[in-house]
Tab-separated table of C-alpha atoms in Angstrom:
chain	number	residue	atom	x	y	z
A	1	MET	CA	12.508	-26.404	37.684
A	2	SER	CA	10.737	-26.931	34.372
A	3	SER	CA	12.343	-26.136	31.048
A	4	GLU	CA	10.158	-25.105	28.092
A	5	PHE	CA	10.007	-27.603	25.261
A	6	SER	CA	10.762	-26.327	21.815
A	7	LEU	CA	11.746	-27.825	18.405
A	8	LEU	CA	14.457	-25.231	18.354
A	9	ASN	CA	16.042	-26.815	21.454
A	10	PHE	CA	16.884	-29.931	19.510
A	11	PRO	CA	20.402	-30.200	18.011
A	12	ASP	CA	20.576	-29.255	14.341
A	13	ILE	CA	21.207	-32.802	13.182
A	14	VAL	CA	18.057	-33.917	14.927
A	15	MET	CA	16.068	-31.069	13.404
A	16	LYS	CA	17.362	-31.916	9.902
A	17	MET	CA	16.354	-35.494	10.390
A	18	ILE	CA	12.758	-34.370	11.511
A	19	LEU	CA	12.493	-31.989	8.459
A	20	GLY	CA	13.711	-34.822	6.249
A	21	ASN	CA	10.740	-36.939	7.179
A	22	LEU	CA	8.093	-34.233	6.641
A	23	ASP	CA	6.208	-33.691	3.461
A	24	PHE	CA	6.010	-30.434	1.562
A	25	VAL	CA	2.693	-29.262	3.179
A	26	SER	CA	3.960	-30.117	6.705
A	27	ILE	CA	7.191	-28.076	6.233
A	28	GLN	CA	5.187	-25.114	5.015
A	29	CYS	CA	2.926	-25.317	8.031
A	30	LEU	CA	5.881	-25.623	10.408
A	31	ARG	CA	7.396	-22.489	8.719
A	32	LYS	CA	4.368	-20.518	9.798
A	33	THR	CA	4.580	-21.431	13.570
A	34	SER	CA	7.461	-19.066	14.478
A	35	ARG	CA	10.040	-16.796	12.897
A	36	ASP	CA	12.937	-18.696	14.295
A	37	LEU	CA	11.628	-21.967	12.764
A	38	ARG	CA	11.044	-20.295	9.490
A	39	ASN	CA	14.574	-18.907	9.476
A	40	PHE	CA	16.096	-22.385	10.430
A	41	ILE	CA	13.996	-24.101	7.624
A	42	ASP	CA	15.101	-21.387	5.205
A	43	ASP	CA	18.803	-21.841	6.176
A	44	VAL	CA	18.669	-25.645	6.068
A	45	LYS	CA	16.601	-25.916	2.926
A	46	PRO	CA	15.311	-29.431	3.576
A	47	GLU	CA	14.997	-31.685	0.543
A	48	SER	CA	11.503	-31.471	-0.779
A	49	LYS	CA	9.597	-34.673	-1.540
A	50	MET	CA	7.981	-32.874	-4.384
A	51	THR	CA	9.227	-34.435	-7.623
A	52	GLU	CA	7.515	-32.282	-10.224
A	53	PHE	CA	4.805	-29.669	-10.488
A	54	GLN	CA	2.557	-28.260	-13.130
A	55	LEU	CA	1.031	-24.896	-13.534
A	56	GLU	CA	-2.227	-24.243	-15.351
A	57	PHE	CA	-3.395	-20.704	-16.202
A	58	GLY	CA	-6.877	-19.866	-17.138
A	59	ASP	CA	-9.008	-16.684	-17.571
A	60	SER	CA	-10.149	-16.621	-14.026
A	61	CYS	CA	-7.945	-19.137	-12.144
A	62	ILE	CA	-4.401	-20.446	-11.673
A	63	LYS	CA	-3.762	-24.084	-10.628
A	64	PHE	CA	-0.633	-25.333	-8.966
A	65	LEU	CA	-0.420	-29.167	-9.124
A	66	PRO	CA	2.694	-30.583	-7.136
A	67	LYS	CA	3.450	-34.264	-7.398
A	68	PHE	CA	5.329	-35.979	-4.504
A	69	ASP	CA	7.571	-39.000	-4.046
A	70	ASP	CA	4.738	-41.084	-2.587
A	71	LYS	CA	2.747	-40.404	-5.916
A	72	LYS	CA	0.327	-38.237	-4.105
A	73	TYR	CA	-1.019	-35.033	-5.858
A	74	MET	CA	-2.293	-31.861	-4.364
A	75	LEU	CA	-4.317	-29.028	-6.067
A	76	ILE	CA	-3.736	-25.430	-5.029
A	77	ARG	CA	-6.072	-23.219	-6.881
A	78	TYR	CA	-6.191	-19.474	-6.966
A	79	GLN	CA	-9.490	-18.255	-8.358
A	80	LYS	CA	-10.362	-14.738	-9.124
A	81	ALA	CA	-12.509	-13.210	-6.526
A	82	PRO	CA	-15.287	-10.748	-7.217
A	83	ASN	CA	-14.009	-7.173	-6.376
A	84	GLY	CA	-10.505	-8.526	-6.138
A	85	GLY	CA	-11.247	-10.271	-2.777
A	86	LEU	CA	-11.307	-6.798	-1.059
A	87	GLU	CA	-13.552	-8.023	1.785
A	88	SER	CA	-10.721	-10.287	2.968
A	89	LEU	CA	-8.255	-7.302	3.183
A	90	ILE	CA	-10.138	-4.619	4.989
A	91	HIS	CA	-9.206	-5.774	8.456
A	92	PHE	CA	-5.508	-4.695	7.839
A	93	ASN	CA	-4.336	-1.329	9.033
A	94	LEU	CA	-1.676	-0.922	6.323
A	95	ILE	CA	-1.285	-2.688	2.930
A	96	LYS	CA	1.251	-2.445	0.192
A	97	MET	CA	0.399	-4.763	-2.715
A	98	ASP	CA	0.621	-5.187	-6.489
A	99	LEU	CA	-2.489	-5.980	-8.505
A	100	PHE	CA	-2.849	-6.671	-12.237
A	101	GLU	CA	-6.071	-4.545	-12.384
A	102	VAL	CA	-7.847	-1.957	-10.180
A	103	SER	CA	-11.450	-1.387	-11.044
A	104	LEU	CA	-13.550	1.722	-10.299
A	105	GLU	CA	-15.734	-0.648	-8.169
A	106	MET	CA	-12.661	-1.543	-6.058
A	107	ILE	CA	-11.725	2.062	-5.493
A	108	LEU	CA	-15.278	3.016	-4.426
A	109	SER	CA	-15.367	-0.062	-2.027
A	110	LEU	CA	-11.981	0.950	-0.643
A	111	LYS	CA	-13.216	4.522	-0.149
A	112	GLU	CA	-16.368	3.371	1.724
A	113	ALA	CA	-14.327	0.855	3.808
A	114	PHE	CA	-11.975	3.708	4.863
A	115	LEU	CA	-14.869	5.862	5.828
A	116	ARG	CA	-16.407	3.150	7.986
A	117	SER	CA	-13.351	1.513	9.499
A	118	PRO	CA	-11.185	3.823	11.764
A	119	HIS	CA	-8.362	1.141	11.914
A	120	MET	CA	-7.622	1.481	8.171
A	121	MET	CA	-4.630	3.876	7.934
A	122	ASN	CA	-2.722	3.477	4.541
A	123	TYR	CA	-3.300	1.322	1.565
A	124	GLU	CA	-0.819	1.543	-1.376
A	125	ILE	CA	-1.761	-0.449	-4.380
A	126	SER	CA	0.306	-0.673	-7.557
A	127	PHE	CA	-1.473	-1.859	-10.715
A	128	ARG	CA	-0.968	-2.399	-14.466
A	129	LYS	CA	-4.529	-1.694	-15.659
A	130	SER	CA	-7.377	0.383	-14.422
A	131	ASP	CA	-10.754	1.523	-15.913
A	132	ALA	CA	-11.135	4.130	-13.184
A	133	GLU	CA	-9.275	7.268	-14.310
A	134	GLU	CA	-11.879	8.720	-16.697
A	135	HIS	CA	-14.620	8.291	-14.034
A	136	LEU	CA	-12.919	9.793	-11.068
A	137	VAL	CA	-13.578	13.510	-12.102
A	138	GLU	CA	-17.230	12.625	-12.834
A	139	LEU	CA	-17.634	11.084	-9.422
A	140	PHE	CA	-15.453	13.321	-7.189
A	141	GLY	CA	-15.088	16.504	-9.119
A	142	GLU	CA	-11.836	18.174	-10.151
A	143	ASP	CA	-8.839	16.857	-8.358
A	144	PHE	CA	-6.671	19.200	-6.381
A	145	GLU	CA	-4.225	21.179	-8.595
A	146	LEU	CA	-4.255	18.376	-11.121
A	147	GLU	CA	-2.274	16.162	-8.796
A	148	SER	CA	-5.020	13.495	-8.840
A	149	PHE	CA	-5.663	13.818	-5.053
A	150	TRP	CA	-9.146	14.076	-3.447
A	151	TYR	CA	-10.025	14.421	0.300
A	152	PHE	CA	-13.042	12.831	1.935
A	153	GLY	CA	-14.462	13.978	5.284
A	154	ILE	CA	-15.127	11.062	7.714
A	155	PRO	CA	-18.521	11.014	9.440
A	156	ASP	CA	-18.275	11.853	13.165
A	157	ASP	CA	-14.560	12.615	12.939
A	158	LEU	CA	-13.464	16.297	12.866
A	159	GLU	CA	-9.800	15.563	13.153
A	160	ASN	CA	-9.101	13.239	10.209
A	161	VAL	CA	-9.948	12.891	6.515
A	162	ILE	CA	-9.354	10.309	3.966
A	163	SER	CA	-6.802	11.251	1.276
A	164	PHE	CA	-7.031	9.415	-2.042
A	165	GLY	CA	-4.380	9.674	-4.735
A	166	PHE	CA	-4.563	8.173	-8.084
A	167	GLY	CA	-1.557	7.759	-10.369
A	168	SER	CA	-0.792	6.110	-13.686
A	169	ASN	CA	-0.024	2.780	-12.022
A	170	PHE	CA	-0.869	3.276	-8.246
A	171	ILE	CA	-3.647	4.277	-5.874
A	172	VAL	CA	-3.158	5.425	-2.275
A	173	PHE	CA	-5.797	5.752	0.450
A	174	GLU	CA	-4.516	7.326	3.752
A	175	ARG	CA	-6.153	8.573	6.917
A	176	ILE	CA	-4.440	12.018	7.534
A	177	LEU	CA	-5.075	14.872	9.946
A	178	ARG	CA	-7.569	17.395	8.539
A	179	ASN	CA	-5.127	20.259	9.230
A	180	ILE	CA	-2.576	18.966	6.813
A	181	VAL	CA	-4.939	19.029	3.722
A	182	PRO	CA	-3.405	21.568	1.335
A	183	ILE	CA	-4.907	24.932	1.419
A	184	GLY	CA	-7.401	25.434	-1.359
A	185	ALA	CA	-8.183	21.652	-1.615
A	186	ARG	CA	-11.848	20.638	-1.150
A	187	THR	CA	-12.922	18.116	1.417
A	188	LEU	CA	-15.803	16.175	-0.148
């Protein structure tokens, strides 16, 4: 009879000792291995060996520089990606996220991705700034009943359409059934 080995099978005191000997990065990696371990680590709140940190903000990047007890440094850098890093997100079915800025280029890329990728179901993106609003009517024509909604037919799909909504601080792309498009709305 074999029993499955797991860190969670250790007594709490042993787990606390193990966590006490791990560095910040190791604890963060361990948190990602399972929900139970993440919950345990969040409940225990092991002491961090990080003694200080520095944040640097630039026009196109943010740097996080933690310093640890053992005098080691680490550099974590976020760099602005072209098109908001959209290519790394299109494999998700559903997304809800906040962005500082949504560009017209990003909206057009998302529209094309939705038309090509049947797994993309609903993307809701809040934003603070956008250059797109004045160009949408030029590109897509008048919106439906001034509600800032447009509907796009999907090639080789007679059942579904892509609904695109644009508000003052959000956009929504959603794959919906063609028969729930409001009467009078055009499908582009």
